[in-house]
Coordinates of C-alpha atoms in Angstrom, one line a residue:
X1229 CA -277.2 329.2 49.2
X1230 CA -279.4 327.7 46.8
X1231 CA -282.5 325.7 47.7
X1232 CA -282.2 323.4 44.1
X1233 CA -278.8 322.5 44.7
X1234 CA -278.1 319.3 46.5
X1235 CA -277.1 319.5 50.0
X1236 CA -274.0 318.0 51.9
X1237 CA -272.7 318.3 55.2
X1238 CA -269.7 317.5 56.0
X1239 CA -267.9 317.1 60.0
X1240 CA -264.4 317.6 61.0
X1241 CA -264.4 320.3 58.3
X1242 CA -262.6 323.3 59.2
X1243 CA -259.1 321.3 58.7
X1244 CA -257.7 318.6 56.7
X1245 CA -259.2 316.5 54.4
X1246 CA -262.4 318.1 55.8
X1247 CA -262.2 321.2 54.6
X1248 CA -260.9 319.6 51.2
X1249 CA -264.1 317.9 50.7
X1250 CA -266.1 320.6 51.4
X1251 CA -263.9 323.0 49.1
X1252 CA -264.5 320.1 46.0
X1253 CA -268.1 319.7 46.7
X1254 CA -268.5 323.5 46.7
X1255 CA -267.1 323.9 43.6
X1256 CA -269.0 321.0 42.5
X1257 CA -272.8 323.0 43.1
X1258 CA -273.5 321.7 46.6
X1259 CA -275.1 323.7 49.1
X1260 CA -272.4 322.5 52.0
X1261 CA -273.3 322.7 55.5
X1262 CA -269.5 322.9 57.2
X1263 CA -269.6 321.3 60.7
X1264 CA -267.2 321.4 63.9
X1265 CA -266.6 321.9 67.5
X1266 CA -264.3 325.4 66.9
X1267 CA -266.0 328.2 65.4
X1268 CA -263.3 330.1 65.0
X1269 CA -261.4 327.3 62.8
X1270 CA -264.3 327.2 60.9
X1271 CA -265.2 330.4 60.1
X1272 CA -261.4 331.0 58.8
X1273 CA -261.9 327.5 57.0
X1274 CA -265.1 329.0 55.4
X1275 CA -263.4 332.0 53.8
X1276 CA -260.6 329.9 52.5
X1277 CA -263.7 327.0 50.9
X1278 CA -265.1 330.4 49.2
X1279 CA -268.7 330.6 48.1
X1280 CA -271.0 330.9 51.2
X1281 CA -271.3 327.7 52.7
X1282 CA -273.3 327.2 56.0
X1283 CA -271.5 327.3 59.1
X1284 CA -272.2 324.7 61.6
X1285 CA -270.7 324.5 65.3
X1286 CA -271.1 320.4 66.1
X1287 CA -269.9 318.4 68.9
X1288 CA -270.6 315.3 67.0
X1289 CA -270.0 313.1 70.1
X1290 CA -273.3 314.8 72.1
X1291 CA -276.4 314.1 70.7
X1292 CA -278.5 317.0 71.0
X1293 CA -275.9 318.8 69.3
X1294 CA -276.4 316.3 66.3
X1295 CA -279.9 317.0 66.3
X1296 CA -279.3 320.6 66.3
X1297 CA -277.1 320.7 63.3
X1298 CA -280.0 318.1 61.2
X1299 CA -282.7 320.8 62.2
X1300 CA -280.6 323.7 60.7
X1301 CA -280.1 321.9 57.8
X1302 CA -283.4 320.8 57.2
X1303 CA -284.6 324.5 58.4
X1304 CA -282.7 325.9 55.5
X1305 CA -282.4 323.8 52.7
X1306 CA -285.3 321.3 53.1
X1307 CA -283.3 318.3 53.0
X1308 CA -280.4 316.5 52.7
X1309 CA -278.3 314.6 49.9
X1310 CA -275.2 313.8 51.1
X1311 CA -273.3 313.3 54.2
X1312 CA -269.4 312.7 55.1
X1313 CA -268.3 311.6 58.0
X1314 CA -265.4 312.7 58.1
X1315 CA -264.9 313.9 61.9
X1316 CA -262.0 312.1 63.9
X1317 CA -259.3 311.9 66.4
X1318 CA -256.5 309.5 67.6
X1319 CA -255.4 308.8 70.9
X1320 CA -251.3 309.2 72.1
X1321 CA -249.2 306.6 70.4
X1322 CA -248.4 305.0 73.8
X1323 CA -248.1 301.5 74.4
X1324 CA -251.6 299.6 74.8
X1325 CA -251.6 299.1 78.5
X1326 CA -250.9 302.6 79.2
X1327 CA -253.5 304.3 77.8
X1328 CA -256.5 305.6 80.1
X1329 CA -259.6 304.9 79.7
X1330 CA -260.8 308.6 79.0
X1331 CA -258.0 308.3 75.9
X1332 CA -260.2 305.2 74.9
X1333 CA -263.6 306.5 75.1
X1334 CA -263.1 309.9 73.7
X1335 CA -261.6 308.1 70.6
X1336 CA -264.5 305.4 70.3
X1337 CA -267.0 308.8 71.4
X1338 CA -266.1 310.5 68.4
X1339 CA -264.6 308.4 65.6
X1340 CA -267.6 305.6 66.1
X1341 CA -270.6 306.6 68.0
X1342 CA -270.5 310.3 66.5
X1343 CA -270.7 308.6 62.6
X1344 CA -273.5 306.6 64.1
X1345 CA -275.3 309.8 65.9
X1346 CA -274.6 311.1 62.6
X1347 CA -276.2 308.4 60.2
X1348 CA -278.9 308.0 62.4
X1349 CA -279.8 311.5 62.0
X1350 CA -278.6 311.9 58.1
X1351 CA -281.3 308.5 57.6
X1352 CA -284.4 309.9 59.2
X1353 CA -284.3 313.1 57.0
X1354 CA -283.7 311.1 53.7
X1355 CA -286.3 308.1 54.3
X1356 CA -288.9 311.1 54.5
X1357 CA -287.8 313.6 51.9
X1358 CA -289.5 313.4 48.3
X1359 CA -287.2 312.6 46.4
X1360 CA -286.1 309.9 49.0
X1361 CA -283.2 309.1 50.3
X1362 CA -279.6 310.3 50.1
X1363 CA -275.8 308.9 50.7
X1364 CA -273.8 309.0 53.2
X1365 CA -269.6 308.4 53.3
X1366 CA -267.5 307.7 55.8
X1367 CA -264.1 308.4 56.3
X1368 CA -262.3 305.0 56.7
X1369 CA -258.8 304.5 57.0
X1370 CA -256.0 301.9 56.2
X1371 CA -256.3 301.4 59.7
X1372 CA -259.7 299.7 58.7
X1373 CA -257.1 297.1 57.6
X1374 CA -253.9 296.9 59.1
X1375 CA -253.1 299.1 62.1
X1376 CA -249.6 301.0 63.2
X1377 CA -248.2 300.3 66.1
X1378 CA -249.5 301.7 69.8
X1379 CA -252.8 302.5 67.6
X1380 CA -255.3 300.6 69.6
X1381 CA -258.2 302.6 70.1
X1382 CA -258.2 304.2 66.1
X1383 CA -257.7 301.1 64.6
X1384 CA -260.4 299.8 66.5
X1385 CA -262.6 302.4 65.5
X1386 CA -261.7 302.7 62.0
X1387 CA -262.2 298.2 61.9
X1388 CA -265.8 299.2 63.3
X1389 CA -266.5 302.0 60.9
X1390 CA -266.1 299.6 58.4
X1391 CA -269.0 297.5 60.0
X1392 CA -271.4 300.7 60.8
X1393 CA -270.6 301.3 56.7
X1394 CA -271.4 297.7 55.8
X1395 CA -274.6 297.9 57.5
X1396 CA -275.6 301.3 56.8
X1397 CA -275.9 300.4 53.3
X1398 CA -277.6 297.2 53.8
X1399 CA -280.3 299.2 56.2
X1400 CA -280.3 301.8 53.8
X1401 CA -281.1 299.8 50.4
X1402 CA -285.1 300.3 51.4
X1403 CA -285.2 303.9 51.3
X1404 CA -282.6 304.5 48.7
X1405 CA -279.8 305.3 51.0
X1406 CA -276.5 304.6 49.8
X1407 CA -273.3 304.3 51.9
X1408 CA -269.7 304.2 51.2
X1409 CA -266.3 304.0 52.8
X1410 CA -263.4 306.1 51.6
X1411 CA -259.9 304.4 52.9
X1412 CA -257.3 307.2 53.3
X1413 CA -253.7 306.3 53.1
X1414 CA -251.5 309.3 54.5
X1415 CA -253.3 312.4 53.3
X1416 CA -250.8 315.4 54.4
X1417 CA -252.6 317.1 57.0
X1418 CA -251.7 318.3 60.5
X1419 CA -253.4 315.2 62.3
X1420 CA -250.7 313.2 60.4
X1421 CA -247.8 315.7 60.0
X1422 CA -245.4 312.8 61.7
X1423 CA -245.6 310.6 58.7
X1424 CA -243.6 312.9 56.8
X1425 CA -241.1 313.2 59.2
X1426 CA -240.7 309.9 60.7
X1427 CA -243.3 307.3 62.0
X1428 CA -242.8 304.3 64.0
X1429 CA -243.1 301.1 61.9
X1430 CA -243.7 297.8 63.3
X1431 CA -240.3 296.5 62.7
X1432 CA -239.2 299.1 65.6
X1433 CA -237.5 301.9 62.9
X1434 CA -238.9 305.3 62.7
X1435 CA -239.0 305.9 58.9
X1436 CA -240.5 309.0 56.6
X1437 CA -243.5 307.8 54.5
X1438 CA -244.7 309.3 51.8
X1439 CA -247.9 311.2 51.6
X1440 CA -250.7 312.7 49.2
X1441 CA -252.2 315.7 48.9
X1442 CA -256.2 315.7 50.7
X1443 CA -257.5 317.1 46.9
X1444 CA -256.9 313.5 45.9
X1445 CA -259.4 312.5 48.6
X1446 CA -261.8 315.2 48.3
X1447 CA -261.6 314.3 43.8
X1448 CA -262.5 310.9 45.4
X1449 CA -265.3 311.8 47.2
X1450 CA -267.0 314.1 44.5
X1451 CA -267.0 311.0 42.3
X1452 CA -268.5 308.7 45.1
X1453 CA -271.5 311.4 45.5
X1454 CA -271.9 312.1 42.1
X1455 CA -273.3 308.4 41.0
X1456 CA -276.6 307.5 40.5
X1457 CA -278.3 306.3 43.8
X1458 CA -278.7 302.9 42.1
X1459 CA -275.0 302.7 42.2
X1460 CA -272.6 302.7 45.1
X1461 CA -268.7 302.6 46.1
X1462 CA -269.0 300.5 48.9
X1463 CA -265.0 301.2 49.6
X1464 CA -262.5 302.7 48.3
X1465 CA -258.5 302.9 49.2
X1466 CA -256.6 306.8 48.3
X1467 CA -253.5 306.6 49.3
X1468 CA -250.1 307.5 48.8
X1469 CA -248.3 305.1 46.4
X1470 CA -245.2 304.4 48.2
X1471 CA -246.7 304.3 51.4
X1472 CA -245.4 301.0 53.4
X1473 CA -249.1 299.5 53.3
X1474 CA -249.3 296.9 50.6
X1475 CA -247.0 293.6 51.1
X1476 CA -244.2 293.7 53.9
X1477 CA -243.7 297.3 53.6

């Protein structure tokens, strides 16, 4: 791992479009720090990324594990460039009134408060490091816009991602500290295997959507880190084509 190289971590990275971010910005020269709560997942998502990026375990929803991960990275590389939050879960798609609170909280715990743990972390290393500051993505969703149904607590999560985006890059502007929101629309992975097959739509059908490969993303996400810290996607919608998003489906 090279010290000259800029350094990234990414979270939620041993799956998904996770581990398709850190595979691009591998290839692209970073130093990536891969972080997660199963070491086991990702370890085997290590191998597959290739090169020797650092291994991470992270419960991004408890704080001293947050810490933890900053020190490593800051013990091996010396700083930080980049950061992706890109850890998340949904809840059951059950009506509104019967989820349980823990289904709530756990949602909000680690979709919201862990990208702020996160970012609160990610901005104390980069308003001290020489060169200053850094940037910092977070994963977004078309959920930041117009929710599925029985999606309460990810759509509300994803709406206030947007706002921790919005003023991360306002807070950040001082310290050269860009951030930027990257909008997924129905990347294929295993958290959204059901869109292939059949999703509930508002009008009460269950319909097939199309989806795109998570390489689009992570070719999305490469650009956004690769500008100039004077410039700055402040959001950007990848998503598949066909998808039932824009208009009235």
């Amino acid at each position: 791992m090279s010290k000259s190289s800029k350094v990234a971590i990414v979270t939620g990275a041993g799956t998904g479009v996770g581990k398709a971010i850190s595979t691009a910005l591998q290839k692209e020269g970073y130093s990536v720090v891969m972080a997660g709560r199963r070491q086991e997942v990702l370890e085997r998502a290590a191998q597959e990324v290739g090169g020797t990026p650092l291994v991470v375990m992270t419960d991004v929803t408890d704080p001293a594990s947050v810490k933890e991960l900053f020190s490593k990275v800051v013990e091996t590389f010396g700083r930080l460039d980049l950061l992706v939050n890109n850890a998340g879960i949904g809840a059951p798609p059950v009506p509104l009134e019967d989820l349980t609170l823990e289904q709530w909280q756990s949602v909000v715990d680690t979709n919201l408060t862990g990208a702020f743990l996160c970012t609160q972390e990610a901005f104390r290393i980069m308003k001290a490091q020489d060169p200053r500051g850094g940037r910092i993505i977070n994963n977004g969703s078309v959920s930041a816009y117009a929710p599925r149904p029985f999606s309460a607590p990810y759509t509300a999560t994803k709406h206030a991602v947007l706002g921790l985006t919005k003023s991360t890059s306002l807070d950040g502007r001082a310290y050269d500290i860009a951030c930027g929101q990257i909008d997924i629309g129905n990347a294929a992975t295993d958290m959204a295997a059901k869109i292939a097959t059949g999703i509930l739509q508002p009008n009460g059908t269950v319909m097939a959507e199309p989806t795109i490969d998570p390489v689009h993303v992570a070719e999305a996400v490469v650009y956004m880190a690769g500008l100039p810290l004077s410039a700055n996607v402040l959001t950007m919608t990848v998503m598949a084509t066909k998808m039932p998003f824009v208009g009235r489906g």
